[in-house]
Every structure is written in structure tokens, then in C-alpha cells.
PDB file of C-alpha atoms in Angstrom:
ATOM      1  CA  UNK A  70     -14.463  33.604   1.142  1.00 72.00           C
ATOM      2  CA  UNK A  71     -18.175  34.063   1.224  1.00 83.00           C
ATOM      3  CA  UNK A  72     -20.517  34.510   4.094  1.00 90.00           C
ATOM      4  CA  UNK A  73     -20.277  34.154   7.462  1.00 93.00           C
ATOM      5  CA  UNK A  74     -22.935  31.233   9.268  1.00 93.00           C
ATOM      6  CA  UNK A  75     -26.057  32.630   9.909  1.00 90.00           C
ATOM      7  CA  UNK A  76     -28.174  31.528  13.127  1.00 85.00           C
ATOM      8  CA  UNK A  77     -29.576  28.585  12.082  1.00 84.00           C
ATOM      9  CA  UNK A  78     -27.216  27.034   9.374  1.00 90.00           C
ATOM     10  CA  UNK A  79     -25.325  23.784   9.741  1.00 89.00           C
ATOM     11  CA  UNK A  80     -21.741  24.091   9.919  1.00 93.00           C
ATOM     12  CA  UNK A  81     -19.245  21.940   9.157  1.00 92.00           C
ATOM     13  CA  UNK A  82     -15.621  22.382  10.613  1.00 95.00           C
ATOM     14  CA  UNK A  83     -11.974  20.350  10.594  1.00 96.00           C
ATOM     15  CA  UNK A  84     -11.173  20.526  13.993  1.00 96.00           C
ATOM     16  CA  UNK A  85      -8.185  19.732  16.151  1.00 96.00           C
ATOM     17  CA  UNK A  86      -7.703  20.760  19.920  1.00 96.00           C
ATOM     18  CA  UNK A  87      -4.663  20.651  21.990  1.00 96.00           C
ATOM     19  CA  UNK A  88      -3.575  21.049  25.753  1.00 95.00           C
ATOM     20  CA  UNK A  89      -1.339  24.375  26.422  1.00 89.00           C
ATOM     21  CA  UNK A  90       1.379  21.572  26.770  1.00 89.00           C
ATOM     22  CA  UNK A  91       0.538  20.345  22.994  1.00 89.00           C
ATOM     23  CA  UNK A  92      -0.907  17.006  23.534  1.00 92.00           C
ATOM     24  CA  UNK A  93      -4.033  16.163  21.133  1.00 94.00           C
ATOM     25  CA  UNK A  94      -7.099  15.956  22.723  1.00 93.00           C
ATOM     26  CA  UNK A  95      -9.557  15.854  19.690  1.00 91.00           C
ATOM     27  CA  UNK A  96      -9.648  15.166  16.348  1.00 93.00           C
ATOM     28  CA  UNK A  97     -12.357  15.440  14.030  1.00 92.00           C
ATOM     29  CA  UNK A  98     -12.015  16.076  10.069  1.00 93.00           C
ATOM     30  CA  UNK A  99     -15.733  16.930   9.475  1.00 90.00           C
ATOM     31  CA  UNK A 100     -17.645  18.385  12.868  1.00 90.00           C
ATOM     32  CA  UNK A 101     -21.251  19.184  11.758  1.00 87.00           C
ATOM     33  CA  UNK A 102     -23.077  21.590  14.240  1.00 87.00           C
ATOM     34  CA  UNK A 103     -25.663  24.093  14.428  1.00 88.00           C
ATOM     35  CA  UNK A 104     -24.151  27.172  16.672  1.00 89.00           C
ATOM     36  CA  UNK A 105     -26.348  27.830  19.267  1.00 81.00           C
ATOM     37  CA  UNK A 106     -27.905  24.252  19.735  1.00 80.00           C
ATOM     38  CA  UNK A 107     -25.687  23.215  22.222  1.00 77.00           C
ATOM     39  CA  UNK A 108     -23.715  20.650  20.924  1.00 80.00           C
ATOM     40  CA  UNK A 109     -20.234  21.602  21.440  1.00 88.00           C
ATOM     41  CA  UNK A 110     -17.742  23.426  23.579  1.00 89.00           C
ATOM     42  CA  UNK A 111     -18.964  27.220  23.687  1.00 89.00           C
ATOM     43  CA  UNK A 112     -15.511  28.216  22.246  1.00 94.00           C
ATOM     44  CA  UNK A 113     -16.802  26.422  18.890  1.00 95.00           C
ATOM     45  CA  UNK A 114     -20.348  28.014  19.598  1.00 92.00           C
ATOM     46  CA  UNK A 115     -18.785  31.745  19.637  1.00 93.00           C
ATOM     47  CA  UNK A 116     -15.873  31.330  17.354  1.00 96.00           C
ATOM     48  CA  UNK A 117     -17.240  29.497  14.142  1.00 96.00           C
ATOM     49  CA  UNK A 118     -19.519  32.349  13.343  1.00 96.00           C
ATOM     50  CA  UNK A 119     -17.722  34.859  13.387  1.00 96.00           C
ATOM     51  CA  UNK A 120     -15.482  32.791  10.116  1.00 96.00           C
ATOM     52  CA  UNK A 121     -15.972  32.406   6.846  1.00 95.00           C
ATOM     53  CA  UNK A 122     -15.711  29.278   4.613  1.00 95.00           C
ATOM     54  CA  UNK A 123     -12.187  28.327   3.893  1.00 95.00           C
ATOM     55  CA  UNK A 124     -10.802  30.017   6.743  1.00 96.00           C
ATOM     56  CA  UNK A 125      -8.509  28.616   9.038  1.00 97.00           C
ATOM     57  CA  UNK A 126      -8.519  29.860  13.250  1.00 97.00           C
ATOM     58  CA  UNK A 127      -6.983  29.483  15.980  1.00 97.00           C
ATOM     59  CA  UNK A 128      -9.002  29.999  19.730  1.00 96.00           C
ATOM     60  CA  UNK A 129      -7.570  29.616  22.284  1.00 96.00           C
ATOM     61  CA  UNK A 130     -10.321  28.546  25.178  1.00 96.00           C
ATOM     62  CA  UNK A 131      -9.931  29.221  29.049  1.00 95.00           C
ATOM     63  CA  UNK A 132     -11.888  26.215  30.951  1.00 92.00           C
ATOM     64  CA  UNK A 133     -14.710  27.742  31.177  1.00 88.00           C
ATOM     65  CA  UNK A 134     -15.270  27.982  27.698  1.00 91.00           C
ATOM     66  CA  UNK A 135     -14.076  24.802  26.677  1.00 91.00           C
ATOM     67  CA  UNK A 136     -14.409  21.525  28.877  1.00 88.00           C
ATOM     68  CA  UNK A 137     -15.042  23.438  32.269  1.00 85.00           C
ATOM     69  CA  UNK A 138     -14.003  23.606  35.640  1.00 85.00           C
ATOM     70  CA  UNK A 139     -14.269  19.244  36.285  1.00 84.00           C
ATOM     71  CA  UNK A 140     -12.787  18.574  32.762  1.00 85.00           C
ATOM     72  CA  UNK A 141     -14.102  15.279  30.898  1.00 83.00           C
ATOM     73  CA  UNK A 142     -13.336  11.791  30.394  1.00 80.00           C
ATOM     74  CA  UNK A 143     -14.021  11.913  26.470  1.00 78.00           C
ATOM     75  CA  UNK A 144     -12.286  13.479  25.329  1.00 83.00           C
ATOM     76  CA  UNK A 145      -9.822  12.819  28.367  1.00 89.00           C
ATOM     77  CA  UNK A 146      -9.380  16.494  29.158  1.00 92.00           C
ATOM     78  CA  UNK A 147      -7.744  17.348  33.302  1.00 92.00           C
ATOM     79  CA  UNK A 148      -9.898  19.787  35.436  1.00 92.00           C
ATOM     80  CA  UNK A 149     -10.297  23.518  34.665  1.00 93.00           C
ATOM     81  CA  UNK A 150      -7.484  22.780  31.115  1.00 94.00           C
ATOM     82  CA  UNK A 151      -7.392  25.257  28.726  1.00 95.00           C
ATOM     83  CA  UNK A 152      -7.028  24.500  25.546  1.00 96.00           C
ATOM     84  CA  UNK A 153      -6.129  25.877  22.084  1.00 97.00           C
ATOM     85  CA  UNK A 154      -8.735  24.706  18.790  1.00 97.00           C
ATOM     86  CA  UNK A 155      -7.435  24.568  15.109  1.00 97.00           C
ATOM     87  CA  UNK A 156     -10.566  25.425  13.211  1.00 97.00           C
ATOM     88  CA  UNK A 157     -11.242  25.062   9.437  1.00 97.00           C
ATOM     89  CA  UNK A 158     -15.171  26.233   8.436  1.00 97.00           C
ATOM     90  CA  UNK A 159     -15.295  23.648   5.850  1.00 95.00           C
ATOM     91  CA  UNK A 160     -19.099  24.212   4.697  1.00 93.00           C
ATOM     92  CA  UNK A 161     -22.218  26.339   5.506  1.00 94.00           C
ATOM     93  CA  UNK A 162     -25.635  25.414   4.601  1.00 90.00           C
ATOM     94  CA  UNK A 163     -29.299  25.692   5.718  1.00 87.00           C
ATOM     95  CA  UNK A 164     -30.204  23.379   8.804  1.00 67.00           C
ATOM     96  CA  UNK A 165     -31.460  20.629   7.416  1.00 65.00           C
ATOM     97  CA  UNK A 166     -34.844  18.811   8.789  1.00 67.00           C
ATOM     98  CA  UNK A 167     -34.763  16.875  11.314  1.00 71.00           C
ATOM     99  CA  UNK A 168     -33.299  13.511  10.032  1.00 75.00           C
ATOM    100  CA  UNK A 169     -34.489   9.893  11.412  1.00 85.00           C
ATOM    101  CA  UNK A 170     -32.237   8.477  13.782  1.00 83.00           C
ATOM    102  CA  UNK A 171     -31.965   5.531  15.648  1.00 90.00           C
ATOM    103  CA  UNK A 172     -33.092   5.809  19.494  1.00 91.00           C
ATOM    104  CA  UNK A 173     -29.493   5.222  21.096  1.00 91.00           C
ATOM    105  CA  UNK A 174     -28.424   8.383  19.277  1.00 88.00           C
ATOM    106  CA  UNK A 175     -31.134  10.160  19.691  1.00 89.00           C
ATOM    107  CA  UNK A 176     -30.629   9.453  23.409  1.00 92.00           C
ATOM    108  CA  UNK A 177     -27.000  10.144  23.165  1.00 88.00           C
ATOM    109  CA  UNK A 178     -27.445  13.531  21.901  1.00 86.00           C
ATOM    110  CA  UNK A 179     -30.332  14.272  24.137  1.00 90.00           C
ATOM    111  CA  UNK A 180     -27.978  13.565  27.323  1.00 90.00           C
ATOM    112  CA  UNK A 181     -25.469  15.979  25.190  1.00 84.00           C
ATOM    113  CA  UNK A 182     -27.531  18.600  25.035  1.00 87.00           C
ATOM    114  CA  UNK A 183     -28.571  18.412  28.621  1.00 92.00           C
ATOM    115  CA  UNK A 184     -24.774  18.236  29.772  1.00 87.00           C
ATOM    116  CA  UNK A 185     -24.608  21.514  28.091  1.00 83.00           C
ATOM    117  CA  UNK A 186     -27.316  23.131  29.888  1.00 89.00           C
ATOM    118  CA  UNK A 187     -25.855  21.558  32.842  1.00 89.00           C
ATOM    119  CA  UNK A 188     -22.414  23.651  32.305  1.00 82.00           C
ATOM    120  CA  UNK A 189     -24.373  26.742  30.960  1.00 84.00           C
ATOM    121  CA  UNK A 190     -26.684  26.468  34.418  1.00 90.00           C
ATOM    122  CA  UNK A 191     -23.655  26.035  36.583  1.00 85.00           C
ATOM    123  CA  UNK A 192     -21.789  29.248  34.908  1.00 80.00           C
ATOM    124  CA  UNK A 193     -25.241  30.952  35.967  1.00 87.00           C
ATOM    125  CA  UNK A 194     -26.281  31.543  32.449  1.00 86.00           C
ATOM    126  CA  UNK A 195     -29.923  30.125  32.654  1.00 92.00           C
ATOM    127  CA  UNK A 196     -30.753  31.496  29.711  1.00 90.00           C
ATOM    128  CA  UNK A 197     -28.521  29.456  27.504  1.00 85.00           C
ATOM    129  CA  UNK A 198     -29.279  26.358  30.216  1.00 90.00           C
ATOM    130  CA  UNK A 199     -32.816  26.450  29.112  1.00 93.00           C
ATOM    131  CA  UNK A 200     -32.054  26.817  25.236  1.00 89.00           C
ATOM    132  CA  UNK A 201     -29.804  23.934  25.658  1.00 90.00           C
ATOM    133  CA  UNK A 202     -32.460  21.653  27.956  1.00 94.00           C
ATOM    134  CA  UNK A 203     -35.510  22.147  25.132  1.00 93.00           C
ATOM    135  CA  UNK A 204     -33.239  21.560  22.554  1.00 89.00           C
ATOM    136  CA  UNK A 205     -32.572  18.231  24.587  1.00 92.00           C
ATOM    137  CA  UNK A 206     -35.939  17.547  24.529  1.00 94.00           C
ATOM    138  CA  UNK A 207     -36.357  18.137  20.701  1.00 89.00           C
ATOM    139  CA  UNK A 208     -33.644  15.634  20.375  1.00 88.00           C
ATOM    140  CA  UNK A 209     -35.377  13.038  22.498  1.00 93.00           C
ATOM    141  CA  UNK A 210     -38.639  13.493  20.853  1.00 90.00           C
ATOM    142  CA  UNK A 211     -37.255  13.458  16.936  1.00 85.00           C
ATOM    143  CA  UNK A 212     -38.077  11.357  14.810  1.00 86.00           C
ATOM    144  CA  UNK A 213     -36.654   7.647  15.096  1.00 85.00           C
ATOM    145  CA  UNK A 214     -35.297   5.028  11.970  1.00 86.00           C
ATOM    146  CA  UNK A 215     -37.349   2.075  14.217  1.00 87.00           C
ATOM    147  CA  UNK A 216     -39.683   1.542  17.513  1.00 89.00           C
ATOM    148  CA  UNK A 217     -37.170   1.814  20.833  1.00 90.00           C
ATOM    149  CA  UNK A 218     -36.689  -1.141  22.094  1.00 91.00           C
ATOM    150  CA  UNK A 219     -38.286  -1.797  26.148  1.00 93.00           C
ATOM    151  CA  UNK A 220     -34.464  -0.302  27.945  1.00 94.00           C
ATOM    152  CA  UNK A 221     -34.380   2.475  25.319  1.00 93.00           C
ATOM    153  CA  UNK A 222     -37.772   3.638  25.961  1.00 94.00           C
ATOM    154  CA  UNK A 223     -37.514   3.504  29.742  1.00 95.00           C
ATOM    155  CA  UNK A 224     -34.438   5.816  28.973  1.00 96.00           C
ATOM    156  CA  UNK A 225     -35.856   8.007  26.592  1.00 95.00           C
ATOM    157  CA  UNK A 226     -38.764   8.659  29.475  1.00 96.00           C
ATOM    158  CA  UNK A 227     -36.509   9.310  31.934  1.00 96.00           C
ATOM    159  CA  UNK A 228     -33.998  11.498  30.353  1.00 96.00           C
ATOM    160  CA  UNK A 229     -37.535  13.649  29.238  1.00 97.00           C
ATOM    161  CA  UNK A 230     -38.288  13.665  32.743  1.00 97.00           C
ATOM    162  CA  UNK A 231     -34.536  15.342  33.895  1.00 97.00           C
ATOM    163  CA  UNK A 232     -34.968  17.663  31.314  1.00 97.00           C
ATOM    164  CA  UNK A 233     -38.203  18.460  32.229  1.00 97.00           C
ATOM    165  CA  UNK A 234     -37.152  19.333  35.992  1.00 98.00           C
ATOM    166  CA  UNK A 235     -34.227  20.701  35.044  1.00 97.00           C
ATOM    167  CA  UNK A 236     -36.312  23.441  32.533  1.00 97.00           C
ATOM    168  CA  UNK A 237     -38.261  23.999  35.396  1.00 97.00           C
ATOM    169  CA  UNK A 238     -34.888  24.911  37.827  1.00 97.00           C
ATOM    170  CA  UNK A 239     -33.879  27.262  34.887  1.00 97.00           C
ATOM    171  CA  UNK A 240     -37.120  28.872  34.743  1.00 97.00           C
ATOM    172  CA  UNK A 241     -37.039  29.422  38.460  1.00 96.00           C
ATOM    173  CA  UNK A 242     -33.491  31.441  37.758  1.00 96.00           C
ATOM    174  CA  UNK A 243     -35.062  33.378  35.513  1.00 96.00           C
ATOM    175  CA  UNK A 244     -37.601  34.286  37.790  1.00 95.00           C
ATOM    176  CA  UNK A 245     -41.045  32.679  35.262  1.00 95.00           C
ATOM    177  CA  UNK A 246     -42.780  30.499  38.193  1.00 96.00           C
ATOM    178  CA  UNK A 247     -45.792  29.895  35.868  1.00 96.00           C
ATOM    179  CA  UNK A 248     -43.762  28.271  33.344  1.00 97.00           C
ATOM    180  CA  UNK A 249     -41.545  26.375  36.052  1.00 97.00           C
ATOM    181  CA  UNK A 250     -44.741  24.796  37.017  1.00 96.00           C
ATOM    182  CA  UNK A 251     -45.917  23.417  33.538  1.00 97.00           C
ATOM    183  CA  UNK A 252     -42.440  21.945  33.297  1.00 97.00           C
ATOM    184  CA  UNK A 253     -43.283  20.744  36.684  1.00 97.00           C
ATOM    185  CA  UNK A 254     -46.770  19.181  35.143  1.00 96.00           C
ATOM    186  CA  UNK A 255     -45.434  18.195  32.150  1.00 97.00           C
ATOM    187  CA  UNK A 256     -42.943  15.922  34.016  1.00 97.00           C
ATOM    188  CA  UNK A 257     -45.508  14.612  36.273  1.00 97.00           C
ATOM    189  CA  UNK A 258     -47.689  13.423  33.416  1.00 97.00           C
ATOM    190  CA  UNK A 259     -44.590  11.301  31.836  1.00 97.00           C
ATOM    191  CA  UNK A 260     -43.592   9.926  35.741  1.00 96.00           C
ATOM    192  CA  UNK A 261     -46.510  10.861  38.336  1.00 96.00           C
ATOM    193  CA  UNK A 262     -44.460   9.726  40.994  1.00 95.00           C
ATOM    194  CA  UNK A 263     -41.080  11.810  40.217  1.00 96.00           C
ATOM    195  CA  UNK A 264     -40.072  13.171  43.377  1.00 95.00           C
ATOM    196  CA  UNK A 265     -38.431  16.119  42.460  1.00 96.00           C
ATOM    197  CA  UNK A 266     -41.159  16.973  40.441  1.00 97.00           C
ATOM    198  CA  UNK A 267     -43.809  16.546  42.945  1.00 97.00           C
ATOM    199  CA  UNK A 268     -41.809  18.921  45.802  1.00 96.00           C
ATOM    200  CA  UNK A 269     -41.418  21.459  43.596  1.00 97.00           C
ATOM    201  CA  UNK A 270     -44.799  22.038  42.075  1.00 97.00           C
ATOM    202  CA  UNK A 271     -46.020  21.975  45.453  1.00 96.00           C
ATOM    203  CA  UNK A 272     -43.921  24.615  46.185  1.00 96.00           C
ATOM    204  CA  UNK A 273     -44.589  26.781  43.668  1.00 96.00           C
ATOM    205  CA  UNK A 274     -48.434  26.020  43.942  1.00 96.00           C
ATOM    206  CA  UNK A 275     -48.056  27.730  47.812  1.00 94.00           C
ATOM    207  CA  UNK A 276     -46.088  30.154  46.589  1.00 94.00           C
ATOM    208  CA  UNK A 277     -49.625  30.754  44.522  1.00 93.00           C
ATOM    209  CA  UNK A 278     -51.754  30.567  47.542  1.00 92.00           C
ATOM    210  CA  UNK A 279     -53.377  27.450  46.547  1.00 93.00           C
ATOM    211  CA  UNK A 280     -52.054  25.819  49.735  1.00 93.00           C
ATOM    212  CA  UNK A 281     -55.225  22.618  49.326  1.00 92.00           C
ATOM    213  CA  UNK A 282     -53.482  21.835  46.389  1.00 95.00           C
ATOM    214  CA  UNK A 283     -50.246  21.836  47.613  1.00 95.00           C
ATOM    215  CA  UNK A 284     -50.628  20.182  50.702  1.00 94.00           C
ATOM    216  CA  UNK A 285     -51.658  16.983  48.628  1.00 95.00           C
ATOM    217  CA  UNK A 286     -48.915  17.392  46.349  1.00 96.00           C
ATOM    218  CA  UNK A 287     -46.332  17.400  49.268  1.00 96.00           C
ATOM    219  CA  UNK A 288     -48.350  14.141  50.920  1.00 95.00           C
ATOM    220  CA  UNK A 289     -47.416  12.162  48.384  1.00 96.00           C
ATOM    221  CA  UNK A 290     -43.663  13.539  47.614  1.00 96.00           C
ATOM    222  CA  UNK A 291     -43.685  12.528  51.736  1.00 95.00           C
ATOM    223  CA  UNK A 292     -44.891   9.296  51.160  1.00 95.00           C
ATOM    224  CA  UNK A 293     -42.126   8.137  48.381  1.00 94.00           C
ATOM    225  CA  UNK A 294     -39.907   9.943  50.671  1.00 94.00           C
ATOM    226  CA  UNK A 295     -40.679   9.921  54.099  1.00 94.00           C
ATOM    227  CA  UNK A 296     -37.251  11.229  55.446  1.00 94.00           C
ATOM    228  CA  UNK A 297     -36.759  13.998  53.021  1.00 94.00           C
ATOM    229  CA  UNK A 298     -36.702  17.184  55.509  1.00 94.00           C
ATOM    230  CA  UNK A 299     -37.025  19.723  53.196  1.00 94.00           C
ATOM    231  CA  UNK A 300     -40.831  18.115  51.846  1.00 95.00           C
ATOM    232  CA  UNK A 301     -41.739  18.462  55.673  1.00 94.00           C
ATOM    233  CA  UNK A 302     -40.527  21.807  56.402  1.00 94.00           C
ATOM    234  CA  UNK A 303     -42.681  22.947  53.687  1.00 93.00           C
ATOM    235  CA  UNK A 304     -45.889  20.559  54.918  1.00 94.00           C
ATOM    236  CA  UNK A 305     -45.417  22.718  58.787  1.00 93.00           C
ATOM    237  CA  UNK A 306     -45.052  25.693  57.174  1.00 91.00           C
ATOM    238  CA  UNK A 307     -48.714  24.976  54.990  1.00 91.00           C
ATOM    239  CA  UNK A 308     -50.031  24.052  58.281  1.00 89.00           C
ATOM    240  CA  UNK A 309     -49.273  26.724  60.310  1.00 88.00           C
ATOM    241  CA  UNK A 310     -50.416  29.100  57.447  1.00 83.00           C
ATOM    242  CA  UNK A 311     -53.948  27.267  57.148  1.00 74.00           C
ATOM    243  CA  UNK A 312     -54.590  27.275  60.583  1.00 74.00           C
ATOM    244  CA  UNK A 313     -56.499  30.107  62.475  1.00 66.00           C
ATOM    245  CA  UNK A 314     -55.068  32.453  64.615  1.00 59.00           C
ATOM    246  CA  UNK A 315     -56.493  32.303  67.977  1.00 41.00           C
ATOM    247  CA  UNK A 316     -57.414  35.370  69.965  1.00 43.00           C
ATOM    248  CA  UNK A 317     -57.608  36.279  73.407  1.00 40.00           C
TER     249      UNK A 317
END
């Protein structure tokens, strides 16, 4: 009885999920979520809200919708398994505040998060890739219980950094160049010398016309990476642009 979760709310479930062939895969008296933030299999995602509290279902989740097509390691689940989830809704409530948390889990749910847009991005649903990366990033940037320690801030950096480029990838998909490139920026100010970073906003800067600016962007994504084929295809293809035609 009572209402089913709103978007937004925390829920809490019981959960237990099983191979077709029965053998327990997870186990996990209270699972707190938000649906939507990206945090669990997208069979929980879609199925939770549509209970109410108290009630007890059963979904049974074709690969793509659970652990996808390469499976995982933990939970040790085999490539493209389907499997069936016993769900109790134990609790709904408002989503609380983001809560202080120490930096190895805000980094652990940060690379979470990211996974998930990962598998949302490979299923070609950018949208839901690009939820999923900025709510990686809201992990990574939360509030933490004390000052990261020299390892976990190089890691918090450069998981920011992946998400960055990766929001930038999904923006692409989605076909928003301008806001591809302030991902693109925004990465650049946390590592100037990202690679991936660098070839990219110089791509979309000569896709802009502003082929100055790109040319220097792609010199020095060539000088990290002097063998990379693809930074000097796009460097001859600025030259020839910029230079005049002759005439006879």
C-alpha cells in the first residue's frame, strides 16, 4: 500500500537476483537508490517505480537490461546472462541532501555512475549516458567527511577529467557541439595536457571556422602524441583549407 516512488525519492528495496539456471548472484536486504541516478541495473531503474511499498516483484531482465552484453565480475555475472530480480520496495522517502562521504566512496560511486553511462552510451541511449556522466560528476564533487589524501586526489581529478570527455562524446551524439566543447574546456582547465581533450576541441573549433585556433590546439595534441594519425589528418586538412587557391 501507499504511493508509488516519485522521481526524485530514495528507495529502499530487499533484493535478490538469480541466473535462469537459479544460482544467486546478489543479495542485498536494504538497496537504497534514487531511480534515475544511475546507480543500478536499469531493470531496478524501470521496475521499482512502477511498485508500491510492501510489494513484492518479480522482473525478469534480458542482458541488456541487467548486467549487459560483457557481464561483470561483481557480482560474477557470464556475458549477455539474463537474470530474474526478487524485489521488495521496503521504503520511500524524499532524497535526502547530499550526505558527507569519505573520498574512496565518493570515488567509487563516481566510477559507478560513469560505468552506467558507459552501458547507456554503448546501447546508443546518449541521453541517459549523459544523465548518468553529470551525475558522476556530482558524485565526485560532493561533499567529503575529510581532505583526500595525495592518490585520492590525483584520482578524483582524473576520473572528473573521463567524465568530462566522455559528456562531451554524448553531447556530440546528441548533436549540441557548443556544449561538447565546454565539456571539452572544462576538462582542459582540470588537465591542460589531456589528449583526448585537446583533439577534440580542436575539432570542433574547425568545425566552427576558427581554424587559428584550432591549428594550435592540434600542435600541441601532436606534440604529446606525435604518432597519433588521426591529430594529423585533421592538421593537413586545416592546412589545405587556410591556404589560397592559386589561379591560372
Amino acid at each position: 500500500g501507499g504511493p508509488r516512488p516519485l522521481p526524485g525519492q530514495e528507495v529502499s528495496v530487499k533484493v535478490l537476483g538469480a541466473l535462469e539456471d537459479g544460482g544467486l548472484v546478489e543479495r542485498d536486504p536494504r538497496l537504497s537508490f534514487v531511480p534515475g541516478h544511475g546507480d543500478v541495473v536499469q531493470a531496478l531503474e524501470l521496475g521499482v517505480p512502477t511498485m508500491q511499498p510492501g510489494e513484492v516483484s518479480f522482473f525478469l531482465a534480458a542482458f541488456p537490461y541487467a548486467y549487459g552484453r560483457p557481464g561483470s565480475r561483481e557480482p560474477d555475472v557470464p556475458p549477455e546472462a539474463s537474470l530474474l530480480f526478487e524485489v521488495t520496495l521496503l521504503e520511500v522517502r524524499d532524497d535526502p541532501d547530499p550526505q558527507p562521504l569519505p573520498p574512496a566512496v565518493r570515488l567509487r560511486l563516481g566510477s559507478q555512475r560513469r560505468e552506467r553511462g558507459n552501458f547507456h552510451f554503448t546501447r546508443g541511449d546518449f541521453t541517459a549516458a549523459l544523465r548518468s556522466y553529470r551525475l558522476s560528476l556530482l558524485a565526485l564533487d560532493g561533499p567529503i567527511t575529510a581532505p583526500p589524501g595525495p592518490e585520492e586526489e590525483e584520482e578524483l581529478r582524473e576520473q572528473r577529467v573521463k567524465c568530462l570527455n566522455n559528456c562531451a562524446a554524448a553531447e556530440l551524439k546528441l548533436g549540441r557541439a557548443e556544449e561538447a566543447l565546454v565539456a571539452c574546456e572544462a576538462a582542459l582547465q582540470i588537465s591542460p595536457d589531456n589528449g583526448r581533450a585537446l583533439l577534440r576541441r580542436g575539432q570542433l573549433l574547425a568545425d566552427q571556422g576558427r581554424d587559428a585556433e584550432a591549428a594550435l590546439v592540434l600542435k600541441r595534441a601532436l606534440e604529446l602524441d606525435p604518432a597519433n594519425k588521426v591529430i594529423h589528418t585533421e592538421l593537413s586538412r586545416l592546412a589545405k583549407r587556410r591556404s589560397p587557391t592559386s589561379s591560372t
